[in-house]
Amino acid sequence: MASENSPLLAYRLLGDEGVAFSANGAGGPGGASARKLSTFLGVVVPTVLSMFSIVVFLRIGFVVGHAGLLQALAMLLVAYFILALTVLSVCAIATNGAVRGGGAYFMISRTLGPEVGGSIGLMFYLANVCGCAVSLLGLVEAVLDVFGADSARSSGLHVLPQGYGWSLLYGSLLLGLVGGVCTLGAGLYARASFLTFLLVSGSLASVLVSFVAVGPRSIPLTPRPGPNGSSLPPQVGHFTGFNSSTLKANLGAGYAKDYTTGAMMNFASVFAVLFNGCTGIMAGANMSGELKDPSRAIPLGTIVAVAYTFFIYTLLFFLSGFTCDRTLLQEDYGFFRAISLWPPLVLIGIYATSLSASMSSLIGASRILHALAQDDLFGVILAPAKVVSRTGNPWGAVLYSWGLVQLVLLAGKLNTLAAVVTVFYLVAYAAVDLSCLSLEWASAPNFRPTFSLFSWHTCLLGVASCLLMMFLISPGAAGGSLLLMGLLSALLTARGGPSSWGYVSQALLFHQVRKYLLRLDVRKDHVKFWRPQLLLLVGNPRGALPLLRLANQLKKGGLYVLGHVTLGDLDCLPSDPVQPQYGAWLSLVDRAQVKAFVDLTLSPSVRQGAQHLLRISGLGGMKPNTLVLGFYDDAEPQDHFLTDPAFSEAADGTQECGSPALSTLFPPPRAPGSPRALSPQDYVATVADALKMNKNVVLARACGALPPERLSRGSGGTSHPHHVDVWPLNLLRPRGGPGYVDVCGLFLLQMATILGMVPAWHSARLRIFLCLGPREAPGAAEGRLRALLSQLRIRAEVQEVVWGEGAGTAEPEEEEEGDFVNGRLGDAEAEALAGSANALVQAQQGRSRGGGPGGPESGDGEGGPATALTFLYLPRPPADPARYTRYLALLEILTRDLGPTLLIHGVTPVTCTDL
């Protein structure tokens, strides 16, 4: 039952405009007091400025000139279609609950988990850092293009010295200005962005008016260098005003060489440049920690910004195609200045968009970094980013990011950085689409966003589109980014992250498992696809650890359930004592490295609890068909936690992660002579109950004597060879059975064969023993068994053993079914015959070692491999419950000193010779 302390109780539902979050979460710095930005200032303005950037002033002519108006509009539609798919996913996630600081990182990490979210969050942070540097380098180039001392332009004041060092100095000064604004807080940033927005809007307005107000004119173009260092003849571009001939000439594509790089353009390269400028839809989401109502502001503001920028881009494409000839568009990407009513206003717009884009990237990066630091995914390396001012401004993260931007400025590779930045942005966009897709596919009841204009089709298309664009823009950067994401995810997985966020992978697994369980129809079961599905009843795992691992090897990809019965009556208890135990048992499964489920129950007796588990464990077509029990004997319980390396713990009783050690969660082994929770009568009754329910039964004795390498997950091929002995006939009734082998005997053969498929048992040799009386002709039964083994594809050595050849054994008389266990023979006679069978088995074990009788504990002898494990036929319990104790005593005599032994009784057919 879930805790009654719901997270919803921490929300202030009355009296506040928004939800206040703890300052130590990953939310907005400083809590509710820092949430003061409106939708317009916090989302619309930064998103518009980021999506415009410098492209709106310097790349309109490039796109229309090379691609033509029709292809340019097609590129714009495709680019915005891809962005719109991600916007839909952002809106859905943002309206599904409270969004804290970190923007896209918060959305991704709280959906896909800390491993994927942390890796993509760090990449998105680096993208914003590099994006800030790219904007600053672009601004420096734009300034030097007009005011540089070496500028090729005839107009302008050429007063600024140029060179790598000077460019670095100018970029550092501009970075200091941007960093100062961001350090002083989101409020000053919002006001600065709004001022920038006004300047850019005024500049664009002047450009739009100029298209209409300015008459036709010829515009001399800057001479381009030709081959061998000579200059090409000067060219002249023409602004024709609105002219149908100009429009007709500009409709089709006319790809040529880019005069800035000398590379031949094509559809992909022009589209990549256009898409580079359109990225920036997360600028508003990155400010989620400072927004008054992020769940409303992020979707509304982002949609408004995307629609506005799309309208402006479309309008500029149309106006350019109507009024400018192709020469002007292809040879002067900054032609807006040449046709403007007041050219300086265009320069102001160029500088303002670059400055605003750098501010948006820097403050967005600082918020992502602060959220990463608060989540403590990367340890002390991000500790300085946790520092905040009294007003909640994460100035530590701003300074941290400022230092990284400064390092990127040292590289100065604008074109290379631009491709990497765009690819990293696309990785984050694809992750947001994947997050929304996962939530939609998981069909979780709590995923009910108020924004409903999306579906799993849009999410899936968004993921595919972003991945396609990554490789279209830069295949190398795309491959490198995916590799980096994988390495970071592996690092975070190894380091371990928070488990309280909730993993959508668990919801997806639940959804898929439920779907396939419904399709798993028990009515379509067939014997050729049979596999063991085990229920292992465990009293105290300290003494059952070897059996727990052996059962894991026997399951052969089938269901494996660890069952435990807690004694008690719920009517007499204040709460259920079983539920708190699940954590300890699941930790046991993890530490033992077994693939098992855990099922616990509360019952007045172990027998009733075992009946509960046999009936209700599993689900649908995955239910246990075999009960596994430890043997009931007087052996002193061993504490395997003390000797098993996987359970070695610190001296203070805690594990490395700080959680309580398993030794403190399970009681110590039962002291010798102390009372047991299960009586011999109930033990045998539990076996009888399982057989009545048509369940196979396995009783395991002395499994603690198995060599550790036989219980490991690796290969046992380098160890000494061992035998696995199978006695498929009932040794307490060796001559009264139907034929030479029955259903139970075939079940023994199947289980032994399954064990031989495990890598740790590959070197074990399977031996099958058949018992014959002295008067029986040898070879007949062996021949029939070899033919059967050939049909069943079982490789084994078959040996006929004459009953009575073991030391002290005597040939039994003819007996009826159940004579030994049902008491038709005297106790002394039954015990003598059980002892004879035991001596016969020991004789064969000793013969395999070249020595006399003895248990396998004596190790390998010179005569051959020792017997590692013995499979014996388990006879049915007697019909009379009063004979249960005598039955158990006979089993103890039968298996005494045999070493690791499995007594098995199978009731269902498990082998098939058909395809």
XYZ file of C-alpha atoms in Angstrom, residues 25-619:
595
model
C 15.295 20.365 -5.554
C 16.092 20.691 -9.145
C 13.595 23.381 -9.487
C 13.847 27.052 -10.003
C 16.496 28.638 -7.855
C 15.129 30.246 -4.844
C 11.643 28.820 -5.047
C 8.505 30.840 -5.701
C 10.130 34.223 -5.058
C 12.286 33.769 -8.184
C 9.308 32.967 -10.414
C 8.438 36.401 -11.720
C 8.710 36.324 -15.540
C 5.586 36.498 -17.665
C 4.861 34.481 -20.780
C 5.881 37.309 -23.083
C 9.138 38.305 -21.398
C 10.145 34.831 -20.262
C 9.233 32.749 -23.325
C 8.128 34.719 -26.385
C 10.952 37.246 -26.426
C 13.927 34.879 -25.895
C 12.489 32.253 -28.256
C 11.881 34.780 -31.057
C 15.361 36.248 -30.699
C 16.968 32.785 -30.640
C 15.074 31.638 -33.740
C 15.917 34.807 -35.648
C 19.540 35.144 -34.609
C 21.776 36.538 -37.327
C 20.194 34.382 -40.054
C 17.209 36.667 -40.503
C 19.500 39.499 -41.627
C 22.395 37.715 -43.339
C 21.052 34.433 -44.777
C 17.720 35.305 -46.434
C 19.440 36.172 -49.712
C 21.642 33.086 -49.446
C 18.658 30.729 -49.179
C 16.420 32.362 -51.803
C 19.322 33.083 -54.179
C 20.568 29.484 -54.318
C 17.381 27.476 -53.766
C 14.889 29.738 -55.479
C 11.625 30.899 -53.920
C 9.746 27.630 -54.297
C 12.457 25.417 -52.814
C 13.177 28.040 -50.145
C 9.544 27.960 -49.032
C 9.623 24.157 -49.129
C 12.746 24.188 -46.944
C 11.095 26.579 -44.537
C 7.979 24.402 -44.315
C 10.044 21.261 -43.690
C 12.219 22.962 -41.077
C 9.268 24.374 -39.191
C 7.375 21.106 -39.518
C 10.237 19.355 -37.740
C 10.378 22.063 -35.088
C 6.603 22.048 -34.691
C 6.646 18.318 -33.922
C 9.062 18.953 -31.060
C 7.028 21.951 -29.905
C 3.967 19.714 -29.639
C 5.931 17.302 -27.447
C 7.221 20.155 -25.289
C 3.695 21.465 -24.837
C 2.378 18.041 -23.869
C 5.064 17.402 -21.247
C 4.927 20.954 -19.892
C 1.158 20.737 -19.324
C 1.309 17.352 -17.601
C 2.552 18.649 -14.267
C 4.672 21.196 -12.477
C 7.815 22.081 -14.459
C 10.836 23.086 -12.409
C 14.113 24.683 -13.405
C 16.235 23.101 -16.107
C 13.758 23.252 -18.979
C 14.344 20.472 -21.486
C 16.740 18.696 -19.108
C 14.068 18.520 -16.412
C 11.507 17.151 -18.873
C 13.852 14.510 -20.269
C 15.417 13.354 -17.003
C 12.100 13.014 -15.169
C 10.770 10.892 -18.015
C 13.668 8.815 -19.342
C 15.551 8.622 -16.057
C 18.795 10.152 -14.751
C 21.097 8.138 -17.019
C 19.639 9.312 -20.337
C 18.402 12.647 -18.965
C 21.749 13.488 -17.400
C 23.732 12.653 -20.528
C 21.447 14.609 -22.853
C 21.178 17.426 -20.300
C 24.956 17.797 -20.271
C 25.065 17.740 -24.068
C 22.292 20.340 -24.220
C 24.264 22.439 -21.759
C 27.383 22.183 -23.924
C 25.281 23.084 -26.973
C 24.160 26.273 -25.248
C 27.732 27.066 -24.204
C 29.001 26.588 -27.743
C 25.946 28.430 -29.095
C 26.849 31.444 -26.972
C 30.399 31.351 -28.340
C 29.141 31.010 -31.929
C 26.838 34.023 -31.516
C 29.676 36.100 -30.092
C 32.084 35.047 -32.855
C 29.414 35.867 -35.434
C 28.905 39.259 -33.823
C 32.652 39.936 -33.896
C 32.782 39.016 -37.595
C 29.802 41.262 -38.344
C 31.442 44.165 -36.528
C 34.808 43.667 -38.223
C 33.103 43.344 -41.613
C 32.091 47.005 -41.297
C 34.613 48.529 -38.922
C 37.645 46.262 -39.393
C 40.864 47.819 -40.623
C 41.252 45.072 -43.238
C 37.615 45.049 -44.377
C 37.056 44.782 -48.126
C 33.981 47.019 -47.957
C 34.404 50.504 -49.353
C 31.994 52.021 -46.837
C 32.328 52.175 -43.068
C 34.899 53.307 -40.534
C 37.822 50.903 -40.809
C 39.349 51.584 -37.411
C 39.363 48.263 -35.523
C 42.578 46.216 -35.795
C 42.044 42.610 -36.942
C 43.677 39.275 -36.283
C 43.163 36.229 -34.052
C 44.229 37.996 -30.873
C 42.089 41.027 -31.543
C 39.061 38.881 -32.387
C 39.554 36.983 -29.134
C 39.771 40.283 -27.243
C 36.583 41.626 -28.812
C 34.763 38.362 -28.127
C 35.941 38.341 -24.496
C 34.755 41.923 -23.969
C 31.354 41.120 -25.402
C 31.227 37.962 -23.266
C 31.953 40.058 -20.198
C 28.986 42.277 -21.056
C 26.699 39.301 -21.619
C 27.941 37.524 -18.490
C 27.420 40.637 -16.385
C 23.786 40.888 -17.454
C 23.136 37.195 -16.756
C 24.940 37.293 -13.410
C 22.702 40.068 -12.140
C 19.647 37.856 -12.572
C 16.737 36.911 -14.782
C 14.967 40.215 -14.217
C 17.768 42.273 -15.780
C 18.118 39.668 -18.536
C 14.401 39.936 -19.324
C 14.599 43.740 -19.527
C 17.731 43.562 -21.702
C 16.075 40.991 -23.952
C 12.979 43.132 -24.267
C 15.118 46.120 -25.280
C 16.902 43.915 -27.813
C 13.562 42.660 -29.063
C 12.434 46.231 -29.677
C 15.631 47.007 -31.610
C 15.332 43.871 -33.742
C 11.645 44.503 -34.387
C 12.381 48.087 -35.395
C 15.151 46.941 -37.717
C 12.942 44.312 -39.341
C 10.142 46.852 -39.688
C 12.496 49.209 -41.514
C 13.540 46.373 -43.848
C 9.933 45.476 -44.619
C 9.057 49.116 -45.274
C 12.138 49.504 -47.462
C 11.001 46.729 -49.789
C 7.916 48.848 -50.546
C 9.243 52.404 -50.203
C 12.601 52.134 -52.015
C 12.594 52.378 -55.783
C 14.579 50.259 -58.219
C 18.324 50.687 -57.971
C 21.590 49.099 -59.028
C 23.888 47.972 -56.244
C 27.631 47.572 -56.942
C 29.009 44.402 -55.408
C 32.361 43.833 -53.727
C 34.886 42.370 -56.231
C 35.568 38.693 -55.625
C 39.060 37.166 -55.861
C 39.570 35.059 -58.953
C 42.032 32.314 -59.791
C 45.784 32.998 -59.448
C 45.085 35.853 -57.038
C 43.511 38.116 -59.608
C 40.198 39.905 -59.075
C 37.088 39.107 -61.042
C 35.333 41.927 -62.919
C 33.037 43.892 -60.626
C 29.411 42.826 -60.631
C 26.224 44.800 -60.140
C 23.094 43.545 -58.431
C 19.657 44.986 -59.085
C 16.826 45.807 -56.754
C 13.883 45.937 -59.164
C 11.032 46.595 -56.808
C 7.971 44.412 -57.187
C 8.458 42.881 -60.640
C 6.823 39.776 -62.072
C 9.861 39.049 -64.256
C 12.094 39.068 -61.184
C 9.714 36.723 -59.391
C 9.601 34.358 -62.367
C 13.400 34.293 -62.601
C 13.702 33.556 -58.851
C 11.131 30.762 -58.657
C 13.480 27.950 -59.670
C 16.730 26.865 -58.071
C 20.079 28.251 -59.187
C 22.721 26.634 -57.007
C 26.176 28.160 -57.378
C 29.359 28.547 -55.340
C 29.114 30.259 -51.972
C 31.345 33.333 -52.228
C 32.266 33.088 -48.519
C 33.520 29.478 -48.639
C 33.993 28.668 -52.334
C 31.939 25.463 -51.907
C 29.287 24.445 -54.409
C 25.849 24.635 -52.820
C 23.052 22.095 -53.078
C 19.698 21.461 -51.460
C 21.157 19.749 -48.390
C 23.803 22.382 -47.666
C 21.382 25.309 -48.049
C 18.759 23.558 -45.936
C 21.343 22.917 -43.218
C 22.181 26.647 -43.075
C 18.504 27.582 -42.854
C 17.787 24.980 -40.169
C 20.796 26.135 -38.155
C 19.170 29.526 -37.822
C 15.745 28.207 -36.877
C 16.851 26.209 -33.841
C 16.203 27.909 -30.546
C 12.709 26.748 -29.644
C 13.925 25.728 -26.160
C 15.068 29.212 -25.185
C 11.832 29.866 -23.305
C 11.675 26.378 -21.776
C 15.184 26.886 -20.367
C 13.764 29.718 -18.246
C 11.193 27.420 -16.599
C 12.615 28.101 -13.138
C 11.906 31.847 -13.452
C 8.442 31.694 -15.017
C 5.349 32.528 -12.992
C 3.363 29.670 -14.521
C 5.675 27.485 -16.635
C 2.984 24.917 -17.439
C 1.020 27.634 -19.219
C 3.802 29.945 -20.351
C 6.030 27.377 -22.090
C 3.445 25.949 -24.528
C 1.682 29.246 -25.191
C 4.830 31.330 -25.544
C 6.660 28.787 -27.669
C 3.757 28.370 -30.099
C 3.373 32.144 -30.440
C 7.110 32.586 -31.059
C 7.239 29.810 -33.658
C 4.207 31.169 -35.504
C 5.576 34.731 -35.454
C 9.036 33.790 -36.747
C 7.538 31.567 -39.450
C 5.399 34.455 -40.650
C 8.373 36.846 -40.758
C 10.625 34.360 -42.556
C 7.910 33.615 -45.124
C 7.277 37.318 -45.701
C 10.973 38.057 -46.180
C 11.316 35.140 -48.605
C 8.426 36.458 -50.718
C 9.642 40.058 -50.689
C 13.192 39.059 -51.594
C 12.042 36.838 -54.452
C 9.754 39.591 -55.827
C 12.245 42.457 -55.737
C 15.891 41.291 -55.992
C 17.603 39.619 -58.903
C 19.579 36.423 -58.371
C 22.956 38.144 -58.718
C 22.211 40.421 -55.780
C 20.892 37.536 -53.678
C 23.846 35.232 -54.353
C 26.666 37.780 -54.203
C 25.637 40.005 -51.282
C 24.055 38.180 -48.358
C 23.795 41.452 -46.460
C 21.797 43.225 -49.143
C 19.263 44.470 -46.560
C 21.644 47.346 -45.804
C 21.884 48.291 -49.465
C 18.109 48.603 -49.904
C 17.292 49.992 -46.452
C 15.942 53.497 -45.920
C 18.470 53.876 -43.089
C 21.279 51.271 -43.336
C 22.602 51.778 -39.767
C 19.320 50.423 -38.425
C 20.013 47.106 -40.171
C 23.443 46.993 -38.515
C 21.776 47.604 -35.156
C 19.428 44.692 -35.841
C 22.327 42.380 -36.774
C 24.273 43.263 -33.655
C 21.190 43.083 -31.425
C 20.150 39.619 -32.633
C 23.661 38.249 -32.112
C 23.928 39.791 -28.654
C 20.494 38.529 -27.604
C 21.214 35.022 -28.904
C 24.405 34.909 -26.872
C 22.583 36.125 -23.740
C 19.824 33.565 -24.237
C 22.333 30.744 -24.679
C 24.386 31.759 -21.635
C 21.480 32.140 -19.224
C 19.858 28.966 -20.577
C 23.116 27.075 -20.096
C 23.439 28.345 -16.526
C 19.929 27.165 -15.641
C 20.547 23.710 -17.118
C 23.871 23.473 -15.277
C 22.277 24.542 -11.997
C 19.612 21.848 -12.372
C 22.297 19.234 -13.151
C 24.275 20.311 -10.105
C 21.207 20.225 -7.851
C 20.487 16.662 -8.974
C 24.097 15.738 -8.111
C 24.502 13.484 -11.129
C 28.148 14.363 -11.827
C 29.398 14.747 -8.271
C 31.747 17.449 -7.023
C 32.767 18.564 -10.507
C 29.547 20.611 -10.723
C 29.410 21.609 -7.055
C 30.229 25.321 -7.732
C 27.097 25.543 -9.910
C 24.907 24.990 -6.840
C 25.746 28.435 -5.425
C 22.839 30.895 -5.560
C 22.305 34.448 -4.358
C 19.786 35.437 -1.706
C 17.298 36.230 -4.450
C 17.764 32.778 -5.967
C 19.983 33.710 -8.932
C 22.441 30.866 -9.666
C 25.434 33.108 -10.214
C 27.783 30.187 -9.589
C 26.393 28.396 -12.635
C 26.623 31.621 -14.678
C 30.324 32.073 -13.833
C 30.976 28.385 -14.499
C 29.351 28.701 -17.919
C 31.116 31.987 -18.606
C 34.471 30.262 -18.090
C 33.587 27.481 -20.521
C 32.416 29.955 -23.168
C 35.723 31.744 -22.813
C 37.548 28.483 -23.509
C 35.412 27.892 -26.613
C 36.240 31.393 -27.848
C 39.896 30.398 -27.853
C 39.131 27.832 -30.559
C 37.536 30.405 -32.842
C 36.255 27.809 -35.341
C 32.883 29.329 -36.176
C 31.745 26.992 -38.954
C 32.779 23.791 -37.146
C 31.158 24.895 -33.895
C 27.926 25.858 -35.645
C 27.414 22.318 -36.973
C 28.188 20.717 -33.592
C 25.826 23.103 -31.783
C 22.957 22.337 -34.141
C 23.489 18.582 -33.838
C 23.518 18.780 -30.027
C 20.304 20.809 -30.125
C 18.729 18.173 -32.345
C 19.756 15.429 -29.898
C 17.888 17.293 -27.166
C 14.852 17.818 -29.420
C 14.799 14.124 -30.329
C 15.007 13.245 -26.628
C 12.016 15.465 -25.842
C 10.036 13.774 -28.613
C 11.148 10.391 -27.307
C 10.076 11.336 -23.788
C 6.600 12.281 -24.958
C 6.425 9.179 -27.145
C 7.363 6.976 -24.190
C 4.736 8.549 -21.969
C 2.088 8.143 -24.648
C 3.000 4.521 -25.370
C 3.145 3.667 -21.672
C -0.519 4.700 -21.303
C 0.097 5.720 -17.699
C -3.081 7.054 -16.040
C -1.175 10.070 -14.686
C -0.121 11.197 -18.168
C -3.030 13.469 -19.017
C -1.651 16.765 -20.359
C -4.061 19.632 -20.835
C -2.475 20.207 -24.264
C -3.948 17.505 -26.481
C -2.853 18.465 -30.012
C -0.334 15.619 -30.286
C -0.226 11.857 -30.703
C 2.364 9.124 -30.715
C 2.540 9.574 -34.492
C 3.766 13.180 -34.146
C 6.257 12.146 -31.448
C 7.667 9.286 -33.500
C 7.871 11.460 -36.600
C 9.637 14.114 -34.537
C 12.275 11.647 -33.341
C 12.882 10.358 -36.869
C 13.014 13.878 -38.336
C 15.545 15.109 -35.768
C 17.792 12.095 -36.332
C 17.574 12.565 -40.094
C 18.469 16.241 -39.809
C 21.444 15.433 -37.573
C 23.061 13.273 -40.227
C 22.051 15.642 -43.019
C 23.766 18.592 -41.337
C 26.925 16.796 -40.196
C 27.263 12.997 -40.262
C 30.483 13.148 -38.266
C 29.047 15.361 -35.544
C 25.878 13.245 -35.434
C 27.804 10.018 -34.928
C 30.070 11.641 -32.360
C 27.126 13.055 -30.413
C 25.414 9.660 -30.199
C 28.678 8.076 -29.080
C 29.142 10.786 -26.437
C 25.584 10.259 -25.220
C 26.221 6.530 -24.885
C 29.437 7.063 -22.928
C 27.812 9.570 -20.566
C 24.838 7.255 -20.033
C 27.189 4.388 -19.207
C 29.078 6.626 -16.765
C 25.892 7.698 -15.002
C 24.629 4.110 -14.919
C 27.859 2.955 -13.278
C 27.792 5.855 -10.823
C 24.128 5.356 -9.905
C 21.487 8.058 -9.822
C 18.265 8.974 -8.054
C 15.573 6.325 -8.163
C 12.724 8.493 -6.907
C 12.073 10.290 -10.210
C 10.162 7.462 -11.793
C 11.281 5.697 -14.958
C 9.043 5.624 -17.992
C 10.882 2.445 -18.989
C 9.146 0.683 -16.119
C 5.757 1.874 -17.363
C 6.592 0.740 -20.900
C 7.717 -2.653 -19.661
C 4.532 -3.023 -17.647
C 2.430 -2.130 -20.677
C 4.222 -4.582 -22.966
C 4.384 -7.406 -20.422
C 0.666 -7.106 -19.717
C -0.076 -7.195 -23.444
C 2.016 -10.300 -24.058
C 0.821 -12.060 -20.923
C -2.706 -11.733 -22.230
C -1.562 -13.353 -25.465
C 0.182 -16.195 -23.605
C -2.637 -18.745 -23.769
C -2.179 -21.783 -21.517
C -4.560 -23.695 -23.773
C -1.934 -23.564 -26.520
C 0.852 -25.076 -24.426
C 2.735 -27.932 -26.065
C 5.119 -30.391 -24.503
C 7.924 -29.598 -26.977
C 8.035 -26.024 -25.672
C 7.882 -27.010 -22.003
C 10.300 -25.367 -19.613
C 10.628 -25.564 -15.817
C 8.917 -22.782 -13.879
C 10.151 -22.998 -10.331
C 8.782 -21.951 -6.974
C 11.559 -22.215 -4.385
C 10.300 -22.021 -0.812
C 12.940 -20.413 1.385
C 12.816 -20.131 5.147
C 16.034 -18.209 5.755
C 18.169 -17.301 2.728
C 21.336 -17.393 4.840
C 21.298 -21.171 4.733
C 19.720 -21.573 1.293
C 22.079 -19.493 -0.870
C 23.627 -22.460 -2.804
C 20.165 -23.921 -3.469
C 18.949 -20.496 -4.571
C 21.696 -20.377 -7.208
C 21.263 -24.004 -8.266
C 17.557 -23.428 -8.855
C 18.470 -20.389 -10.963
C 20.511 -22.716 -13.177
C 17.684 -25.236 -13.470
C 15.033 -22.771 -14.667
C 16.239 -22.691 -18.346
C 14.691 -19.318 -19.132
C 11.491 -20.156 -17.293
C 9.749 -18.494 -14.387
C 11.654 -18.500 -11.099
C 9.902 -17.370 -7.930
C 11.376 -17.131 -4.444
C 8.592 -17.834 -1.982
C 8.626 -17.198 1.754
C 5.946 -17.743 4.364
C 5.750 -15.428 7.366
C 3.838 -17.002 10.233
C 1.027 -14.925 11.689
C -2.602 -13.934 11.559
C -3.481 -10.570 10.037
C -6.485 -10.267 12.365
C -4.117 -10.113 15.332
C -1.656 -7.638 13.790
C -1.895 -3.840 13.397
C -0.466 -3.958 9.853
C 0.785 -6.391 7.264
C 4.344 -7.485 8.238
C 5.021 -8.872 4.759
C 5.113 -5.664 2.719
C 8.208 -4.147 4.432
C 10.153 -7.361 3.727
C 10.039 -7.071 -0.065
C 12.941 -4.629 -0.223
C 15.262 -7.026 1.593
C 14.300 -9.952 -0.635
C 14.733 -7.922 -3.811
C 18.166 -6.842 -2.581
C 18.936 -10.507 -1.992
C 18.008 -11.293 -5.607
C 20.283 -8.489 -6.832
C 23.243 -9.532 -4.707
C 22.887 -13.229 -5.514
C 22.628 -12.335 -9.226
C 19.691 -14.631 -9.895
C 16.780 -13.940 -12.222
C 13.927 -14.461 -9.822
C 10.714 -12.857 -8.695
C 9.788 -12.592 -5.045
C 6.452 -13.665 -3.597
C 5.781 -13.425 0.136
C 2.705 -14.398 2.085
C 1.345 -14.381 5.641
C -0.197 -17.580 6.953
C -0.849 -19.374 10.282
C 1.287 -22.319 9.061
C 3.994 -22.939 6.511
C 1.908 -25.631 4.842
C -1.032 -23.276 4.266
C 1.323 -20.573 3.085
C 2.882 -22.988 0.592
C -0.583 -23.806 -0.718
C -1.256 -20.081 -1.162
C 1.957 -19.586 -3.102
C 1.431 -22.649 -5.280
C -2.019 -21.401 -6.247
C -1.470 -17.668 -6.704
C 2.201 -17.192 -7.674
C 2.711 -16.125 -11.232
C 0.249 -14.650 -13.683
